[in-house]
Coordinates of C-alpha atoms in Angstrom, one line a residue:
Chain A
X1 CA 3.7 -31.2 -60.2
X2 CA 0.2 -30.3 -60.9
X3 CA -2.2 -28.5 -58.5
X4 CA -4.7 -31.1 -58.2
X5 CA -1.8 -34.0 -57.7
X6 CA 0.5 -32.4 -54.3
X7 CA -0.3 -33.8 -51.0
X8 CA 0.2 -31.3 -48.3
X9 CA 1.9 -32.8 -45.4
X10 CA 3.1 -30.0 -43.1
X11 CA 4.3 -33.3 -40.5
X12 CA 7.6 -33.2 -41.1
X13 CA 8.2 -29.8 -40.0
X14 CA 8.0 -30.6 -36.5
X15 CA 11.6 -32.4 -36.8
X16 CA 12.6 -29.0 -37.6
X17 CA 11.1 -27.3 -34.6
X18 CA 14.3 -26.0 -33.4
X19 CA 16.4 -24.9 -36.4
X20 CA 12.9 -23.0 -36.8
X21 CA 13.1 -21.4 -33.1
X22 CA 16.2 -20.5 -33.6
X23 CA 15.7 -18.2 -37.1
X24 CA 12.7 -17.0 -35.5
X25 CA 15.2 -15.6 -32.5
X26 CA 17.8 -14.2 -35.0
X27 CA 15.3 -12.6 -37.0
X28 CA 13.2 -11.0 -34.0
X29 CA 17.3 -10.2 -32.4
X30 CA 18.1 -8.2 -36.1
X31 CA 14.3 -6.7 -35.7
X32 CA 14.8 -4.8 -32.3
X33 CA 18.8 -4.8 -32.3
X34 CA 18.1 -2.5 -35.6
X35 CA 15.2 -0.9 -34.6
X36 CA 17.3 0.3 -31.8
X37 CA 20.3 1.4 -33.4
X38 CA 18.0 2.8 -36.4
X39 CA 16.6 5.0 -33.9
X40 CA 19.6 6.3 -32.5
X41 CA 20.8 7.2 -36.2
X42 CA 17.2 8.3 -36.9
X43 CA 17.3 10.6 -33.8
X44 CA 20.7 12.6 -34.4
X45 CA 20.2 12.8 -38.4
X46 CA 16.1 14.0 -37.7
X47 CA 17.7 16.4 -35.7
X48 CA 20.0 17.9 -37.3
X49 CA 18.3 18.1 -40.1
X50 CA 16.6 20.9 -38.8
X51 CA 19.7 22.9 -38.4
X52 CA 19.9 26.0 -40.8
X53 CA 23.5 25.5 -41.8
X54 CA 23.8 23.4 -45.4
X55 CA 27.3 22.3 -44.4
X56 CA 25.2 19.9 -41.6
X57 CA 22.0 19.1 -43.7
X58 CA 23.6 18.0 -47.0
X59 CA 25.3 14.7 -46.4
X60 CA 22.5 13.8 -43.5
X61 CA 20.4 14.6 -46.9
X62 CA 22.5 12.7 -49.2
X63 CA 22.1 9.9 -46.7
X64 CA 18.8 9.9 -46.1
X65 CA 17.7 10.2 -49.5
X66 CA 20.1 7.4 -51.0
X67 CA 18.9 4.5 -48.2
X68 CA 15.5 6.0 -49.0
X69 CA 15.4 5.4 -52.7
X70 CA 17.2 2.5 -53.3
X71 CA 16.3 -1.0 -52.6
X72 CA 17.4 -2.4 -49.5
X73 CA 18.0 -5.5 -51.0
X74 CA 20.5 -4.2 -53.6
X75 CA 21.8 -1.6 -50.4
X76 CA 22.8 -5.2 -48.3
X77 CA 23.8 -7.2 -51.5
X78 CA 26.6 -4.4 -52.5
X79 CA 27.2 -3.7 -48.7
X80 CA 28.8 -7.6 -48.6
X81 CA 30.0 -7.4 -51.8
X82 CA 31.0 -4.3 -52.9
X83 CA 31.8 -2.2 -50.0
X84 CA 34.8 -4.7 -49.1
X85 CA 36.2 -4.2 -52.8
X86 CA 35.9 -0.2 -52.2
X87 CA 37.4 -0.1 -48.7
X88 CA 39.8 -3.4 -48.7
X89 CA 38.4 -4.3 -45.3
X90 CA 36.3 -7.9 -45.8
X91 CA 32.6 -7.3 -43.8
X92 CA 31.6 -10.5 -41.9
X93 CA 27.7 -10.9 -43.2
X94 CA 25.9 -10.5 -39.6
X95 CA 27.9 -6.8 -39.5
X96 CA 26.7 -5.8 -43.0
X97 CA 23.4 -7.1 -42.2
X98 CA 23.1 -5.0 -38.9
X99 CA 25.2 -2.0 -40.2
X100 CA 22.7 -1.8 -43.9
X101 CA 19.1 -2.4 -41.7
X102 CA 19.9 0.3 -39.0
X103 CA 21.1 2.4 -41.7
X104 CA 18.0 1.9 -43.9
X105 CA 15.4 2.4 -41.0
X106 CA 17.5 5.4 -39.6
X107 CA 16.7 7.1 -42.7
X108 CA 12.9 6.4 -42.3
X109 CA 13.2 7.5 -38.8
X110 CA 14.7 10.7 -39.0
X111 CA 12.1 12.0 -41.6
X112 CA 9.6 11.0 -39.4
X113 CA 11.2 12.8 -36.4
X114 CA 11.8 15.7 -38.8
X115 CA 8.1 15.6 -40.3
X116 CA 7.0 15.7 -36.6
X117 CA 8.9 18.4 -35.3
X118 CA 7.9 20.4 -38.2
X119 CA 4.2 19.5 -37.8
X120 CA 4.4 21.2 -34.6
X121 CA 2.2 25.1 -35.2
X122 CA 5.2 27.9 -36.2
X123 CA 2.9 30.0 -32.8
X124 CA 4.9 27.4 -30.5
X125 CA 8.0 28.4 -31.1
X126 CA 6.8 32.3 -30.9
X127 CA 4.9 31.5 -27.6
X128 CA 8.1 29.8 -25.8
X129 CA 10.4 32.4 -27.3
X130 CA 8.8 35.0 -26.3
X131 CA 8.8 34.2 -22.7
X132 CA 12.6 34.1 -23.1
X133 CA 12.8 30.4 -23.9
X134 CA 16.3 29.6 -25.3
X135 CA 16.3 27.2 -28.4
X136 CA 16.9 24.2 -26.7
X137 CA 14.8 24.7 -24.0
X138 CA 11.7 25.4 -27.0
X139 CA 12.8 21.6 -28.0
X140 CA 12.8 20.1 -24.9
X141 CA 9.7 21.2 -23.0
X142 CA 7.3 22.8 -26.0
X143 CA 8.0 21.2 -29.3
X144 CA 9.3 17.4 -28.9
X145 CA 6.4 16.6 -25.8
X146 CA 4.1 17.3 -28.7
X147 CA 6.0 16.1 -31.4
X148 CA 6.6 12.7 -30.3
X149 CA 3.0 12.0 -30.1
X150 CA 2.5 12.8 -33.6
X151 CA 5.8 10.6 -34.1
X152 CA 4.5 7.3 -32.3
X153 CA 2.0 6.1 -35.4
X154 CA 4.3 6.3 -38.4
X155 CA 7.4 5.1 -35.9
X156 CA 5.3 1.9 -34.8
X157 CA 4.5 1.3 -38.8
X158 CA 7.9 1.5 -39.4
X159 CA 8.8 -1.1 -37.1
X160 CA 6.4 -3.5 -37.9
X161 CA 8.3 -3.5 -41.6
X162 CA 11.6 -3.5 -40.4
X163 CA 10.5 -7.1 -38.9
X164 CA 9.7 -7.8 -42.5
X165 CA 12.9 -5.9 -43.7
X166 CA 14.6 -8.4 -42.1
X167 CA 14.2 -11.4 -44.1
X168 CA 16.3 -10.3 -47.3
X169 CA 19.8 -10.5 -45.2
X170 CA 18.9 -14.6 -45.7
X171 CA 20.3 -13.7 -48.9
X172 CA 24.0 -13.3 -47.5
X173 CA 23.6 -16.2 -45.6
X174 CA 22.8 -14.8 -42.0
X175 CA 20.3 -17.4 -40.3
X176 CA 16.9 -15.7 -40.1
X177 CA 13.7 -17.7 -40.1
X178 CA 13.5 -17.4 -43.6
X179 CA 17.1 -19.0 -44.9
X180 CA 16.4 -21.5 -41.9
X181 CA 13.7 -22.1 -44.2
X182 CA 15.6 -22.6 -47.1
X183 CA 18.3 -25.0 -45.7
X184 CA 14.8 -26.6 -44.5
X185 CA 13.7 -27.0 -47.9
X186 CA 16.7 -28.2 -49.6
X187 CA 17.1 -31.2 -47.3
X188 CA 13.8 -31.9 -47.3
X189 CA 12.2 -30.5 -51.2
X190 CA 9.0 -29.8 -49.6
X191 CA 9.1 -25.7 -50.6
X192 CA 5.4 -25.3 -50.2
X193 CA 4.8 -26.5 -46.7
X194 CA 8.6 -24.7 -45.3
X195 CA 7.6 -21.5 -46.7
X196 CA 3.5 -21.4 -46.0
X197 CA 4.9 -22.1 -42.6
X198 CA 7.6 -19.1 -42.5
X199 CA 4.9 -16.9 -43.9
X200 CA 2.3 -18.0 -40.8
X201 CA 4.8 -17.2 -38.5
X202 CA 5.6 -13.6 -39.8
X203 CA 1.7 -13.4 -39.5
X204 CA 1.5 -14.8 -35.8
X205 CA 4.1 -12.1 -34.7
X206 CA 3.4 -9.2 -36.7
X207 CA -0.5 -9.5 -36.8
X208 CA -1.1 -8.7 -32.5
X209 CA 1.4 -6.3 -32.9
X210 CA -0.5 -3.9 -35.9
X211 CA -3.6 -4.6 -33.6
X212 CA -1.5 -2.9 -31.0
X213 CA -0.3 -0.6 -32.6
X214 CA -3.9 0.5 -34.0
X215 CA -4.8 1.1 -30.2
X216 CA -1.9 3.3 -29.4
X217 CA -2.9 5.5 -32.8
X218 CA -6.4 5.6 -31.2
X219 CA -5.7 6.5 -28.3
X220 CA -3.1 9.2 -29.0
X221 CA -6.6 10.1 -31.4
X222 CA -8.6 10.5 -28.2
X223 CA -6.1 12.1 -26.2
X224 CA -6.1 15.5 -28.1
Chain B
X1 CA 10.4 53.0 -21.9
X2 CA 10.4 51.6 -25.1
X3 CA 12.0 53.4 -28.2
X4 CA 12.1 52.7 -31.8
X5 CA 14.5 54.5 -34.0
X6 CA 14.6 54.0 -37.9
X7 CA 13.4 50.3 -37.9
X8 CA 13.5 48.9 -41.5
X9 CA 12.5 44.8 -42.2
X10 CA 12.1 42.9 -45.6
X11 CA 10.5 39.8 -46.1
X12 CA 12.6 38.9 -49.6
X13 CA 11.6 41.8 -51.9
X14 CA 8.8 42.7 -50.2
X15 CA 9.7 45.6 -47.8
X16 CA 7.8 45.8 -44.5
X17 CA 8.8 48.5 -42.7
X18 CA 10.2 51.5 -43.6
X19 CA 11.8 53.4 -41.4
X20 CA 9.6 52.8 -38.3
X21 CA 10.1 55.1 -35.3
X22 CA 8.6 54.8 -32.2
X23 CA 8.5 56.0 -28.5
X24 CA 6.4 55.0 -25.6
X25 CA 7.0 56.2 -22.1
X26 CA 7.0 54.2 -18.9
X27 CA 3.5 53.6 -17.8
X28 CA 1.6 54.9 -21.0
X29 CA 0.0 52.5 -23.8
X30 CA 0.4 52.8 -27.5
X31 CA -2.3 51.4 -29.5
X32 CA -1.4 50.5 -33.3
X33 CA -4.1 50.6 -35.4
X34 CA -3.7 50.2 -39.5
X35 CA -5.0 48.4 -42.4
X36 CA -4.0 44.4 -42.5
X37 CA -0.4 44.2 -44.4
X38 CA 0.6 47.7 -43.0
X39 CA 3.4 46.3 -41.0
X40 CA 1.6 46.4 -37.3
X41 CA 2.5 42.6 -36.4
X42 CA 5.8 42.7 -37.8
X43 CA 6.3 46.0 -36.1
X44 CA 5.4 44.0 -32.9
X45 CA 7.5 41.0 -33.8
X46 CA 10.8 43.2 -34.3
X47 CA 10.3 44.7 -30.6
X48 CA 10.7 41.4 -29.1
X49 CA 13.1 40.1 -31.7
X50 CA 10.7 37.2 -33.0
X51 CA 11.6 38.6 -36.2
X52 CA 15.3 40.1 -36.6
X53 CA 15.1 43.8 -38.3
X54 CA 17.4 44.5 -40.9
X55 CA 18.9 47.9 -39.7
X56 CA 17.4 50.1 -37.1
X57 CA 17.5 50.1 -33.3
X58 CA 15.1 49.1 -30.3
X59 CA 15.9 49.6 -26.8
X60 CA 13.0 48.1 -24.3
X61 CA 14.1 49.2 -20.7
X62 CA 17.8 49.7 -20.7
X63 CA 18.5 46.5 -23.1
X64 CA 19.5 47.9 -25.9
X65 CA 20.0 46.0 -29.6
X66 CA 21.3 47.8 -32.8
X67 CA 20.9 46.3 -36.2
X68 CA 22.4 46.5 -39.3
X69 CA 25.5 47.3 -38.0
X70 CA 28.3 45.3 -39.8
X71 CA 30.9 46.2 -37.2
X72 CA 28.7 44.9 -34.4
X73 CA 28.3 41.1 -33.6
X74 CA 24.7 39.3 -34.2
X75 CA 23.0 39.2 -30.7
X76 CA 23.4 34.8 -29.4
X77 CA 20.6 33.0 -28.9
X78 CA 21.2 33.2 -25.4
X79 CA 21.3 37.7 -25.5
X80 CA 18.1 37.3 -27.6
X81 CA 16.4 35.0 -25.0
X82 CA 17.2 37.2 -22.1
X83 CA 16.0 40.3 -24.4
X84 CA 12.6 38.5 -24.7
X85 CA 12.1 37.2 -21.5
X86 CA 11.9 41.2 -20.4
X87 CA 8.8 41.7 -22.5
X88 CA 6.1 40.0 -22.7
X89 CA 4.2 39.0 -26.0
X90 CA 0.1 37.7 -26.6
X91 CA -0.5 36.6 -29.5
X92 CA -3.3 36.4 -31.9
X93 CA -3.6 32.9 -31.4
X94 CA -3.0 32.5 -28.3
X95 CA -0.4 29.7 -29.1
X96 CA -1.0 28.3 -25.9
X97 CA 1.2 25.0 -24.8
X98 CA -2.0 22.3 -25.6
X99 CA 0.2 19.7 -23.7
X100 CA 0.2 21.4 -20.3
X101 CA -2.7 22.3 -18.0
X102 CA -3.4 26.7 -17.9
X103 CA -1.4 26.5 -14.6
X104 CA 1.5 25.0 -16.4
X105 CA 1.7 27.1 -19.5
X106 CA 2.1 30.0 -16.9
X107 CA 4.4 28.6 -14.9
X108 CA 6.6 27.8 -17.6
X109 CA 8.1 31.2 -17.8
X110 CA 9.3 31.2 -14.3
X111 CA 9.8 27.6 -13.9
X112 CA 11.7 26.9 -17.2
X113 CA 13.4 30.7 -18.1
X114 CA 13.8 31.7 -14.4
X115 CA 14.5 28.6 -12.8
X116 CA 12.1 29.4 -9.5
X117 CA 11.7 26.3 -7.2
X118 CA 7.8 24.8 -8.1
X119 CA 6.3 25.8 -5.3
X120 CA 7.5 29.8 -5.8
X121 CA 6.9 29.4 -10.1
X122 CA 2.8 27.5 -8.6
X123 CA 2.3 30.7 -6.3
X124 CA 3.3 33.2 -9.1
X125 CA 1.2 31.2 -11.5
X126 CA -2.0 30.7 -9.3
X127 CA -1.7 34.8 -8.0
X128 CA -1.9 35.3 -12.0
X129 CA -4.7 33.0 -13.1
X130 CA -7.0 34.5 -10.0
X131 CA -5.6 37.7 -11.8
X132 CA -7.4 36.9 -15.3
X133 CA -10.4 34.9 -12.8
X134 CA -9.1 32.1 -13.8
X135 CA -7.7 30.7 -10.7
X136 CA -10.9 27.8 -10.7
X137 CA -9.2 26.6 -14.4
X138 CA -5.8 25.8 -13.2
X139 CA -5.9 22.6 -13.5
X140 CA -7.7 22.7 -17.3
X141 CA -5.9 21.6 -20.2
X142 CA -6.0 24.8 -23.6
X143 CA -8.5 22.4 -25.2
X144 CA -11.3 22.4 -22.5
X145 CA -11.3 26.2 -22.5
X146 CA -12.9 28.5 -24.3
X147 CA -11.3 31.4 -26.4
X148 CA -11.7 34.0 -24.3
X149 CA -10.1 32.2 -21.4
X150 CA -7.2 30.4 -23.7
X151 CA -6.6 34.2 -24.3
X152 CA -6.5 35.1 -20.7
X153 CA -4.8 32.5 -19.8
X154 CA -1.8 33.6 -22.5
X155 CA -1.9 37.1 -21.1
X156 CA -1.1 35.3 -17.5
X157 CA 1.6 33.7 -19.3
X158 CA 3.0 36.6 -20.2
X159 CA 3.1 38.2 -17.2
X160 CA 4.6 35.6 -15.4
X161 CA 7.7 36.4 -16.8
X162 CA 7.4 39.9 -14.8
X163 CA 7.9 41.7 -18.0
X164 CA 8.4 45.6 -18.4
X165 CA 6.3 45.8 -21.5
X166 CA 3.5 44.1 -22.9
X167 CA 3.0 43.7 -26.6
X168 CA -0.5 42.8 -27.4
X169 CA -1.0 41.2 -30.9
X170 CA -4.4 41.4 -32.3
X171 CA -5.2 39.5 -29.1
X172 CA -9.4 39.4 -29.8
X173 CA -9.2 39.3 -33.6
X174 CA -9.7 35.3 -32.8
X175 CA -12.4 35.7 -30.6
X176 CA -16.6 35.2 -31.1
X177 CA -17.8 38.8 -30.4
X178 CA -19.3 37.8 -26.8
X179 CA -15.5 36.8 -25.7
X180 CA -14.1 39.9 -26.9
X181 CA -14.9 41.8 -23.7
X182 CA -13.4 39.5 -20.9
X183 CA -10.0 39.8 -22.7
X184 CA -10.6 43.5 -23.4
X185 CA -11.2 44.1 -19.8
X186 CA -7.8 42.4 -18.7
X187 CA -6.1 44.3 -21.0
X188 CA -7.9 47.8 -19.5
X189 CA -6.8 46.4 -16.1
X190 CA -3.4 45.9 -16.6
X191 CA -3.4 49.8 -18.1
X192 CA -4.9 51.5 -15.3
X193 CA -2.0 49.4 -13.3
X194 CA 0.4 51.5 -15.2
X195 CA 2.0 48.5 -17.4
X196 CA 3.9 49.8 -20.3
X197 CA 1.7 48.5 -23.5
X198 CA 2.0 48.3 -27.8
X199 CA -1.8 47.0 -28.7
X200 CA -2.3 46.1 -32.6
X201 CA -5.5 46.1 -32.5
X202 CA -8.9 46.4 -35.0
X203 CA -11.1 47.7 -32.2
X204 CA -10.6 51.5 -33.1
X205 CA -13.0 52.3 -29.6
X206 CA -11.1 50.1 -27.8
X207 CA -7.5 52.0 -28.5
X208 CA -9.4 55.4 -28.3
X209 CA -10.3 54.5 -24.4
X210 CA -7.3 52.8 -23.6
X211 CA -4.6 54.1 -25.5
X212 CA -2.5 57.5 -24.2
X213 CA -1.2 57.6 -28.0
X214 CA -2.5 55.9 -31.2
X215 CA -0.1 55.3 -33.8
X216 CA -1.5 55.1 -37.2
X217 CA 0.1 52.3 -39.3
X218 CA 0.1 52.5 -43.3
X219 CA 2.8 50.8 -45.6
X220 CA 5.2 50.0 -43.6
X221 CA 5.7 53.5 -41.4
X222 CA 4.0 55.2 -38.4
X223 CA 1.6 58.6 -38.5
X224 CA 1.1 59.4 -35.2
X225 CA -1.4 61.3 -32.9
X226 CA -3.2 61.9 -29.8
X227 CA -5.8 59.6 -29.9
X228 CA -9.3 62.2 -29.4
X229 CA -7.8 64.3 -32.5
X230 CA -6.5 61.1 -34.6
X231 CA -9.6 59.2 -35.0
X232 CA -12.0 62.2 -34.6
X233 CA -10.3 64.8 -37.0
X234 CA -7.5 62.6 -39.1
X235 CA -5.1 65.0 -40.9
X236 CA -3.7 62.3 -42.6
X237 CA -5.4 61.5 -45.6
X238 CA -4.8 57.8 -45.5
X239 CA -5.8 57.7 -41.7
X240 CA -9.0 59.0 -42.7
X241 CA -9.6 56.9 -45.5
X242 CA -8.8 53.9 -43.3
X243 CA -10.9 55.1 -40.1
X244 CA -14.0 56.2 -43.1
X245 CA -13.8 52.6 -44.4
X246 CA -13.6 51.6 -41.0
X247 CA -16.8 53.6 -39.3
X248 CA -19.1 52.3 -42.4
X249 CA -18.0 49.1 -41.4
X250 CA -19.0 49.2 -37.9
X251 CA -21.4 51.9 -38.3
X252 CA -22.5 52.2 -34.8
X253 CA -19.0 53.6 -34.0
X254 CA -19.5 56.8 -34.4
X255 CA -22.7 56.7 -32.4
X256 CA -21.1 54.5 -29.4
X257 CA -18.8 57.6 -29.0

């Protein structure tokens, strides 16, 4: 196949229309089902982080920095193959898929919830305990209102991967648009068109949603 | 009122203070004055526990807290809180709440701490922002203020908590010159009301006309004297080299005197 010699001929894709509708669901489902469970994660570890006793902040360190420097294509590849060896127990794809991208964004999460709790001025917590302020109550109503909005940027880029992020559990055979596109392609051998068109649908999602996400950062800007 | 007894604090190796004793009566003001690294802030910190001394004791009102004592338990986060909330801190700062309007940083003593129903934690706050003459900037968020009344507004904080003591921090070392005054005078104001007071401050005049007692600061312990005979006729020879460097520095001083 030479350049000069393919004929682009995107038609037959429309036959397709809704084996594609239906990766595009699973993969937008595993987006916010993770995102949502990622933040939970990303919430209690980013918290307790901040505790002062090692016995609490070394695994949730451990954790954080294993999911955070490895890929997370290896991380779901041994999560469906090797974790079953190590624990006996077989994993059913979709659980490893959900269980490894919650996990991998949780870590993300809680060191941005850490980095914006500790971006908050040391004179805050003096002010609030001074007026007799118990810990908790320096969280609640002084730091985190402020923190939160420092949070919202990096937590909406982190997001708007994890969409991304998605697409390598096609590799243990869960149905996201992209191995939708690759049962596409092997009954049809037109890789070029299947995957230009998987690609402009990533784009056609994620693109309004950076705009958005560039006037929430501005106007958190203007807001201070 | 407040007393100090044998008050020592390290940060790492480096020690602080060193044996820090201290007594102000009800009603009177003590005004800390000292070269920068002397110990005066940290001093200020221990009072209110911001910082936790390593062995000494401070009672403020009848709360009392000893330290260094390895047969008594470390005071909770809840015994600190309620040791705090009894005396009142501004800071250098300010370290006003920038997410809440001036009226809500002052209510959020006796709204939060106290638990007061809004209405009663408002009519505390407004009575306390008229207080400052403030009352038109209640609704004014830290950032539309200037210094001088972000200051203010901080010392209304503070006494919203109805504290026993006030423990002023370098509270106009922030401040353009023209702003220093308006802060200055609130400070005056709340003396002549007979509130219990600990000023670090660099404006010697200021602690000479306010102060019943200045307390000289100098490596981490306390000289201390009336004021009239400490910063007119130092005995102490590092007192007088401070206030010497000092009154070339301003120059006028002497004069304004």
């Amino acid at each position: 196949m030479t350049g000069a010699g393919y004929t682009w001929d995107f038609s037959f894709l429309w036959a397709y229309r809704s084996l594609i509708l239906t990766g595009l669901e699973v993969t937008i489902a595993y987006t916010i089902g993770t995102i949502v469970l990622g933040l939970v994660v990303g919430l209690v570890t980013g918290l307790l982080r901040l505790s002062r006793n090692p016995i609490i902040t070394a695994p949730l360190v451990a954790y954080v920095e294993i999911f955070r420097c490895t890929p997370l294509l290896v991380q779901i590849v041994w999560f469906y193959y090797a974790l079953p060896v190590v624990i006996g127990v077989d994993i059913p794809a979709h659980v490893a898929a959900t269980l490894v991208l919650s996990l991998y964004t949780g870590a993300f999460y809680a060191e941005i919830i850490r980095g914006g709790v500790n971006s908050i001025e040391r004179g805050q917590w003096d002010a609030a305990r001074a007026i007799g302020m118990r810990r908790g109550q320096v969280m609640r109503h002084v730091i985190l209102p402020q923190a939160v909005k420092r949070m919202i940027p990096p937590f909406m880029n982190q997001s708007i991967i994890q969409l991304k992020n998605t697409s390598l559990v096609s590799t243990i055979a869960v149905a996201d648009l992209l191995y939708e596109g690759t049962i596409i392609t092997a009954a049809t051998y037109r890789p070029l068109e299947v995957y230009t068109m998987v690609a402009i649908i990533y784009f056609i999602v994620l693109f309004p949603l950076t705009i958005a996400a560039q006037q929430v950062e501005r106007r958190l800007a203007r807001a201070d | 009122m407040i007393e100090i007894a044998d008050l020592w604090k390290a940060f790492g190796p480096h020690q602080v203070l060193k044996g820090v004793s201290l007594r102000v009566e009800r009603g009177s003001v003590v005004a800390i004055i000292g070269p920068s690294g002397s110990g005066k802030s940290t001093l200020l910190r221990c009072i209110n526990l911001l910082e936790d001394p390593d062995r000494g004791c401070i009672r403020v009102g009848d709360r009392e807290m000893h330290f260094g004592d390895s047969n008594r338990a470390t005071p909770g986060d809840r015994e600190l809180a309620a040791f705090r909330a009894a005396t009142g801190m501004v800071f250098q700062h300010f370290n006003l709440f920038p997410h809440m309007t001036a009226l809500h940083n002052v209510m959020a003593g006796p709204s939060i701490v106290r638990r007061l129903p809004g209405r009663e934690a408002e009519d505390i706050a407004r009575g306390l922002l008229a207080k400052v003459g403030l009352a038109d900037k209640a609704a004014a968020y830290p950032s539309h203020l200037s210094g001088g009344q972000r200051q203010r507004v901080a010392i209304a904080r503070a006494l919203a908590m109805n504290p026993s003591v006030m423990l002023c921090d370098e509270v106009t070392s922030a401040l353009d010159p023209e702003l220093v005054g308006e802060v200055l005078g609130v400070i005056e104001q709340l003396a002549e009301e007979g509130m219990t007071m600990v000023i670090v401050t660099h404006e010697v005049a200021f602690a000479h006309e306010v102060a019943d007692l200045v307390a000289f600061m100098s490596d981490g312990v306390i000289v201390e004297s009336p004021p009239s005979q400490l910063l007119e006729h130092p005995e102490n020879p590092r007192t007088r080299s401070f206030l010497a460097r000092f009154h070339r520095f301003v120059g006028s001083f002497s004069g304004t005197q």
